[in-house]
mmCIF file of C-alpha atoms and ligand atoms in Angstrom:
data_model
loop_
_atom_site.group_PDB
_atom_site.id
_atom_site.type_symbol
_atom_site.label_atom_id
_atom_site.label_comp_id
_atom_site.label_asym_id
_atom_site.label_seq_id
_atom_site.Cartn_x
_atom_site.Cartn_y
_atom_site.Cartn_z
ATOM 1 C CA MET M 1 160.327 71.032 49.740
ATOM 2 C CA ASP M 2 159.443 68.290 47.255
ATOM 3 C CA ILE M 3 155.760 68.089 46.780
ATOM 4 C CA VAL M 4 155.273 64.365 46.695
ATOM 5 C CA THR M 5 151.527 63.718 45.646
ATOM 6 C CA GLY M 6 149.037 63.963 43.018
ATOM 7 C CA THR M 7 148.785 63.788 38.984
ATOM 8 C CA ILE M 8 147.992 67.656 38.881
ATOM 9 C CA GLY M 9 150.574 70.066 37.224
ATOM 10 C CA TRP M 10 151.918 72.872 39.568
ATOM 11 C CA ILE M 11 154.956 75.272 39.428
ATOM 12 C CA GLU M 12 158.097 74.967 41.732
ATOM 13 C CA VAL M 13 160.365 77.963 41.685
ATOM 14 C CA ILE M 14 164.037 77.929 43.099
ATOM 15 C CA CYS M 15 165.581 81.412 43.236
ATOM 16 C CA GLY M 16 168.515 83.130 44.674
ATOM 17 C CA PRO M 17 171.561 84.727 43.964
ATOM 18 C CA MET M 18 174.414 83.003 41.654
ATOM 19 C CA PHE M 19 176.555 80.383 43.503
ATOM 20 C CA SER M 20 173.552 79.644 45.705
ATOM 21 C CA GLY M 21 172.854 76.140 44.298
ATOM 22 C CA LYS M 22 170.037 76.639 42.147
ATOM 23 C CA SER M 23 171.264 74.733 39.238
ATOM 24 C CA GLU M 24 172.366 71.856 41.830
ATOM 25 C CA GLU M 25 169.020 71.763 43.284
ATOM 26 C CA LEU M 26 167.365 71.974 40.145
ATOM 27 C CA ILE M 27 169.369 69.033 38.882
ATOM 28 C CA ARG M 28 168.952 66.998 42.232
ATOM 29 C CA ARG M 29 164.808 67.117 41.806
ATOM 30 C CA LEU M 30 164.909 66.447 37.984
ATOM 31 C CA ARG M 31 167.257 62.861 38.536
ATOM 32 C CA ARG M 32 164.700 62.164 41.089
ATOM 33 C CA ALA M 33 162.094 62.574 38.514
ATOM 34 C CA GLY M 34 164.012 60.452 36.460
ATOM 35 C CA ILE M 35 164.287 57.759 39.247
ATOM 36 C CA ALA M 36 160.575 57.658 39.592
ATOM 37 C CA ARG M 37 160.418 57.161 35.578
ATOM 38 C CA LYS M 38 158.663 60.373 34.640
ATOM 39 C CA ARG M 39 159.475 61.706 31.360
ATOM 40 C CA VAL M 40 161.595 64.810 31.823
ATOM 41 C CA GLN M 41 162.371 67.562 29.591
ATOM 42 C CA VAL M 42 165.248 70.021 30.596
ATOM 43 C CA PHE M 43 165.344 73.809 28.741
ATOM 44 C CA LYS M 44 167.950 76.452 29.002
ATOM 45 C CA PRO M 45 168.238 79.944 27.181
ATOM 46 C CA GLU M 46 170.547 80.301 24.494
ATOM 47 C CA ILE M 47 171.875 83.074 26.240
ATOM 48 C CA ASP M 48 173.720 80.532 28.410
ATOM 49 C CA ALA M 49 175.514 78.516 26.550
ATOM 50 C CA ARG M 50 178.800 79.452 28.330
ATOM 51 C CA TYR M 51 179.709 76.130 29.750
ATOM 52 C CA SER M 52 177.917 73.871 27.288
ATOM 53 C CA ALA M 53 175.554 74.059 24.635
ATOM 54 C CA ASP M 54 173.757 71.126 25.234
ATOM 55 C CA HIS M 55 173.754 70.458 29.298
ATOM 56 C CA ILE M 56 172.662 72.859 32.234
ATOM 57 C CA VAL M 57 176.162 72.816 34.230
ATOM 58 C CA SER M 58 176.129 73.951 38.173
ATOM 59 C CA HIS M 59 179.473 75.979 39.549
ATOM 60 C CA GLY M 60 180.105 72.454 41.318
ATOM 61 C CA ASP M 61 180.017 70.931 37.553
ATOM 62 C CA LEU M 62 176.939 68.687 37.839
ATOM 63 C CA ARG M 63 175.451 68.172 34.596
ATOM 64 C CA MET M 64 172.194 67.312 33.152
ATOM 65 C CA LYS M 65 171.344 67.181 29.465
ATOM 66 C CA SER M 66 169.066 69.831 28.331
ATOM 67 C CA GLU M 67 167.576 71.599 25.410
ATOM 68 C CA VAL M 68 168.580 75.262 24.239
ATOM 69 C CA VAL M 69 165.834 77.732 23.498
ATOM 70 C CA LYS M 70 165.947 81.185 22.367
ATOM 71 C CA ASP M 71 162.972 82.268 24.633
ATOM 72 C CA ALA M 72 159.938 80.654 26.763
ATOM 73 C CA SER M 73 158.225 80.381 23.508
ATOM 74 C CA GLY M 74 160.643 77.912 22.216
ATOM 75 C CA ILE M 75 159.661 75.666 25.159
ATOM 76 C CA LEU M 76 155.999 74.831 23.958
ATOM 77 C CA ASP M 77 157.370 74.371 20.111
ATOM 78 C CA ARG M 78 159.878 71.833 21.695
ATOM 79 C CA MET M 79 157.395 70.222 24.034
ATOM 80 C CA ASP M 80 156.903 66.532 23.980
ATOM 81 C CA TRP M 81 153.067 66.556 25.247
ATOM 82 C CA ARG M 82 153.990 63.218 27.084
ATOM 83 C CA THR M 83 156.388 65.008 29.106
ATOM 84 C CA GLU M 84 155.461 64.990 33.039
ATOM 85 C CA VAL M 85 158.347 67.235 34.667
ATOM 86 C CA VAL M 86 159.532 70.240 32.471
ATOM 87 C CA GLY M 87 162.674 71.750 33.907
ATOM 88 C CA VAL M 88 163.893 75.532 33.273
ATOM 89 C CA ASP M 89 167.304 76.823 34.415
ATOM 90 C CA GLU M 90 168.592 80.507 34.135
ATOM 91 C CA ALA M 91 164.709 81.296 33.858
ATOM 92 C CA ASN M 92 165.669 84.928 34.525
ATOM 93 C CA PHE M 93 166.902 84.970 30.507
ATOM 94 C CA MET M 94 163.878 83.158 29.443
ATOM 95 C CA GLY M 95 161.630 86.253 29.123
ATOM 96 C CA GLU M 96 158.205 87.663 30.221
ATOM 97 C CA GLY M 97 156.736 84.901 27.926
ATOM 98 C CA LEU M 98 157.777 82.216 30.806
ATOM 99 C CA ILE M 99 154.853 83.391 32.978
ATOM 100 C CA ASP M 100 152.130 82.270 30.670
ATOM 101 C CA VAL M 101 154.153 79.372 29.393
ATOM 102 C CA ALA M 102 154.519 78.167 32.825
ATOM 103 C CA ALA M 103 150.945 78.376 33.929
ATOM 104 C CA ARG M 104 150.189 76.720 30.725
ATOM 105 C CA LEU M 105 152.112 73.607 31.104
ATOM 106 C CA ALA M 106 150.942 73.354 34.825
ATOM 107 C CA ASP M 107 147.416 73.719 33.710
ATOM 108 C CA SER M 108 147.906 70.877 31.466
ATOM 109 C CA GLY M 109 149.298 68.561 34.513
ATOM 110 C CA LYS M 110 152.865 69.225 33.996
ATOM 111 C CA GLN M 111 155.365 69.426 37.026
ATOM 112 C CA VAL M 112 157.312 72.674 36.023
ATOM 113 C CA ILE M 113 160.572 73.216 38.150
ATOM 114 C CA ILE M 114 161.837 76.652 37.492
ATOM 115 C CA ALA M 115 165.173 78.047 38.631
ATOM 116 C CA GLY M 116 166.530 81.498 38.115
ATOM 117 C CA LEU M 117 168.108 84.759 39.523
ATOM 118 C CA ASP M 118 165.504 86.702 41.768
ATOM 119 C CA THR M 119 167.446 89.880 41.759
ATOM 120 C CA ASP M 120 169.737 91.547 39.476
ATOM 121 C CA PHE M 121 172.980 93.321 39.879
ATOM 122 C CA MET M 122 171.284 96.278 41.323
ATOM 123 C CA GLY M 123 169.606 94.467 43.871
ATOM 124 C CA ARG M 124 166.483 94.765 41.895
ATOM 125 C CA PRO M 125 163.561 92.018 41.130
ATOM 126 C CA PHE M 126 164.547 90.236 37.984
ATOM 127 C CA PRO M 127 161.628 89.582 35.694
ATOM 128 C CA PRO M 128 159.903 86.996 35.139
ATOM 129 C CA ILE M 129 160.793 85.416 38.475
ATOM 130 C CA PRO M 130 158.869 87.798 40.932
ATOM 131 C CA ASP M 131 155.356 86.901 38.688
ATOM 132 C CA LEU M 132 156.569 83.288 39.048
ATOM 133 C CA LEU M 133 156.783 83.324 42.851
ATOM 134 C CA ALA M 134 153.516 84.885 42.916
ATOM 135 C CA LEU M 135 152.133 82.038 40.735
ATOM 136 C CA ALA M 136 154.107 79.059 42.213
ATOM 137 C CA GLU M 137 152.614 76.215 44.351
ATOM 138 C CA SER M 138 156.187 76.112 46.276
ATOM 139 C CA ILE M 139 158.989 78.439 46.624
ATOM 140 C CA THR M 140 162.745 77.790 47.447
ATOM 141 C CA LYS M 141 165.115 80.660 47.867
ATOM 142 C CA MET M 142 168.721 79.497 48.331
ATOM 143 C CA LEU M 143 171.364 81.599 49.700
ATOM 144 C CA ALA M 144 175.153 81.459 48.778
ATOM 145 C CA ILE M 145 178.125 82.402 50.880
ATOM 146 C CA CYS M 146 179.254 86.111 51.071
ATOM 147 C CA MET M 147 182.741 86.355 49.559
ATOM 148 C CA GLN M 148 183.499 89.288 51.718
ATOM 149 C CA CYS M 149 182.359 88.231 55.141
ATOM 150 C CA GLY M 150 181.157 84.548 55.135
ATOM 151 C CA ASN M 151 177.584 85.304 56.106
ATOM 152 C CA PRO M 152 174.676 84.068 54.039
ATOM 153 C CA ALA M 153 174.341 85.750 50.820
ATOM 154 C CA LYS M 154 171.181 86.730 48.841
ATOM 155 C CA HIS M 155 172.875 89.496 46.369
ATOM 156 C CA THR M 156 174.789 88.731 42.912
ATOM 157 C CA GLN M 157 177.464 91.318 43.297
ATOM 158 C CA ARG M 158 178.918 92.580 39.389
ATOM 159 C CA ILE M 159 182.478 92.785 40.237
ATOM 160 C CA ALA M 160 183.597 94.180 36.994
ATOM 161 C CA GLY M 161 182.084 94.701 33.432
ATOM 162 C CA SER M 162 179.513 96.932 32.036
ATOM 163 C CA GLU M 163 176.105 98.748 33.199
ATOM 164 C CA ASP M 164 174.287 96.115 31.098
ATOM 165 C CA LEU M 165 171.514 94.373 32.891
ATOM 166 C CA ILE M 166 172.704 91.151 31.245
ATOM 167 C CA VAL M 167 176.465 90.093 31.195
ATOM 168 C CA VAL M 168 176.468 86.591 31.100
ATOM 169 C CA GLY M 169 178.965 84.826 33.568
ATOM 170 C CA ALA M 170 182.406 84.868 32.337
ATOM 171 C CA ALA M 171 184.444 83.548 35.661
ATOM 172 C CA GLY M 172 185.338 86.506 37.875
ATOM 173 C CA LEU M 173 182.747 88.724 36.816
ATOM 174 C CA TYR M 174 180.461 88.128 39.744
ATOM 175 C CA GLU M 175 180.358 87.177 43.430
ATOM 176 C CA ALA M 176 177.843 86.556 46.092
ATOM 177 C CA ARG M 177 177.430 89.319 48.550
ATOM 178 C CA CYS M 178 175.345 89.500 51.939
ATOM 179 C CA ARG M 179 173.044 92.485 52.417
ATOM 180 C CA ARG M 180 175.786 94.241 54.276
ATOM 181 C CA CYS M 181 178.586 93.792 51.704
ATOM 182 C CA PHE M 182 176.474 94.183 48.590
ATOM 183 C CA GLU M 183 177.238 97.760 46.226
ATOM 184 C CA PRO M 184 174.570 98.048 43.898
ATOM 185 C CA GLY M 185 176.115 98.049 40.621
ATOM 186 C CA ILE M 186 179.597 97.865 40.228
ATOM 187 C CA PRO M 187 182.034 98.771 43.374
ATOM 188 C CA LYS M 188 183.737 102.120 42.911
ATOM 189 C CA GLN M 189 187.084 100.774 43.040
ATOM 190 C CA GLU M 190 186.430 98.093 39.947
ATOM 191 C CA VAL M 191 184.843 100.607 38.121
ATOM 192 C CA MET M 192 188.281 102.700 38.567
ATOM 193 C CA GLU M 193 190.093 99.660 37.774
ATOM 194 C CA PHE M 194 187.985 98.560 34.668
ATOM 195 C CA VAL M 195 188.107 101.849 33.000
ATOM 196 C CA ARG M 196 192.143 102.213 33.838
ATOM 197 C CA THR M 197 192.696 98.501 31.901
ATOM 198 C CA ARG M 198 190.419 99.805 29.098
ATOM 199 C CA ARG M 199 192.205 103.199 28.485
ATOM 200 C CA GLU M 200 195.549 101.194 28.587
ATOM 201 C CA ALA M 201 194.308 98.655 26.102
ATOM 202 C CA LYS M 202 193.337 101.448 23.569
ATOM 203 C CA THR M 203 196.759 103.042 23.764
HETATM 204 P P1 ADP N 1 173.620 78.935 41.062
HETATM 205 O O1 ADP N 1 172.885 77.763 40.137
HETATM 206 O O2 ADP N 1 172.565 79.241 41.918
HETATM 207 O O3 ADP N 1 174.504 79.805 40.166
HETATM 208 P P2 ADP N 1 175.062 76.283 41.366
HETATM 209 O O4 ADP N 1 174.160 75.443 41.576
HETATM 210 O O5 ADP N 1 175.755 76.360 39.703
HETATM 211 O O6 ADP N 1 174.265 77.596 41.746
HETATM 212 O O7 ADP N 1 176.595 76.153 42.355
HETATM 213 C C1 ADP N 1 176.470 75.879 43.573
HETATM 214 C C2 ADP N 1 177.951 75.582 44.010
HETATM 215 O O8 ADP N 1 178.749 76.684 43.610
HETATM 216 C C3 ADP N 1 178.102 75.035 45.229
HETATM 217 O O9 ADP N 1 177.896 74.033 45.609
HETATM 218 C C4 ADP N 1 179.529 75.520 45.666
HETATM 219 O O10 ADP N 1 180.054 74.493 45.156
HETATM 220 C C5 ADP N 1 179.948 76.805 44.561
HETATM 221 N N1 ADP N 1 179.934 77.922 45.271
HETATM 222 C C6 ADP N 1 181.060 78.861 44.744
HETATM 223 N N2 ADP N 1 181.405 79.881 45.422
HETATM 224 C C7 ADP N 1 180.039 80.121 46.345
HETATM 225 C C8 ADP N 1 179.325 80.694 47.359
HETATM 226 N N3 ADP N 1 180.133 82.096 47.342
HETATM 227 N N4 ADP N 1 178.894 80.294 47.988
HETATM 228 C C9 ADP N 1 178.066 79.077 48.182
HETATM 229 N N5 ADP N 1 178.570 78.167 46.840
HETATM 230 C C10 ADP N 1 179.555 78.628 46.055
HETATM 231 ZN ZN1 ZN N 2 178.799 89.996 53.812
#
């Protein structure tokens, strides 16, 4: 839902698993703001330089120019205070500081649109998104398609890699899964495969 009225600030959050269309939806809203001749600034965290250093990029290859910041405090450092609409992609990598930064920007009259993963690869709430959901005026929860069964998917399944919380999106590392098909962590079969290939690589 787009909020259509007013000159006061607010926070919109777009959440859901990987591949659910969060970046597409963020880009759609930011483009509309551009059409309305609003001043727009877009930020993404440094950690997500995988596809492009200076654009946010969707899995369907929609692009929009963005500024890269180390964490949420970088947004304030780079803020042009004439900006009316602030977009943030991959907000789950921005750190807890984003909660205060988003509130401050909204309090100062800006429309803040935040996209990020609401759960991690274990299915746990992924900070700072849960707090942002509580503070937001508008919440959109996106669903992907489960790669196992085709049902609506709310989970991000890690299908290879390590147990670290953050392993940024090399292709083939993640897929969307529904509640029934989701296996927290790394599926057993894949762990075996991963360990085996690592052993082979060492010898
Ligand atoms: P997110 O930002 O949530 O990761 P994106 O906006 O980058 O999502 O990508 C969404 C696009 O990804 C879809 O429009 C579709 O073209 C593609 N896609 C690939 N795999 C899936 C999937 N399992 N479910 C839905 N869309 C998918
Ligand atoms: Zn499924």
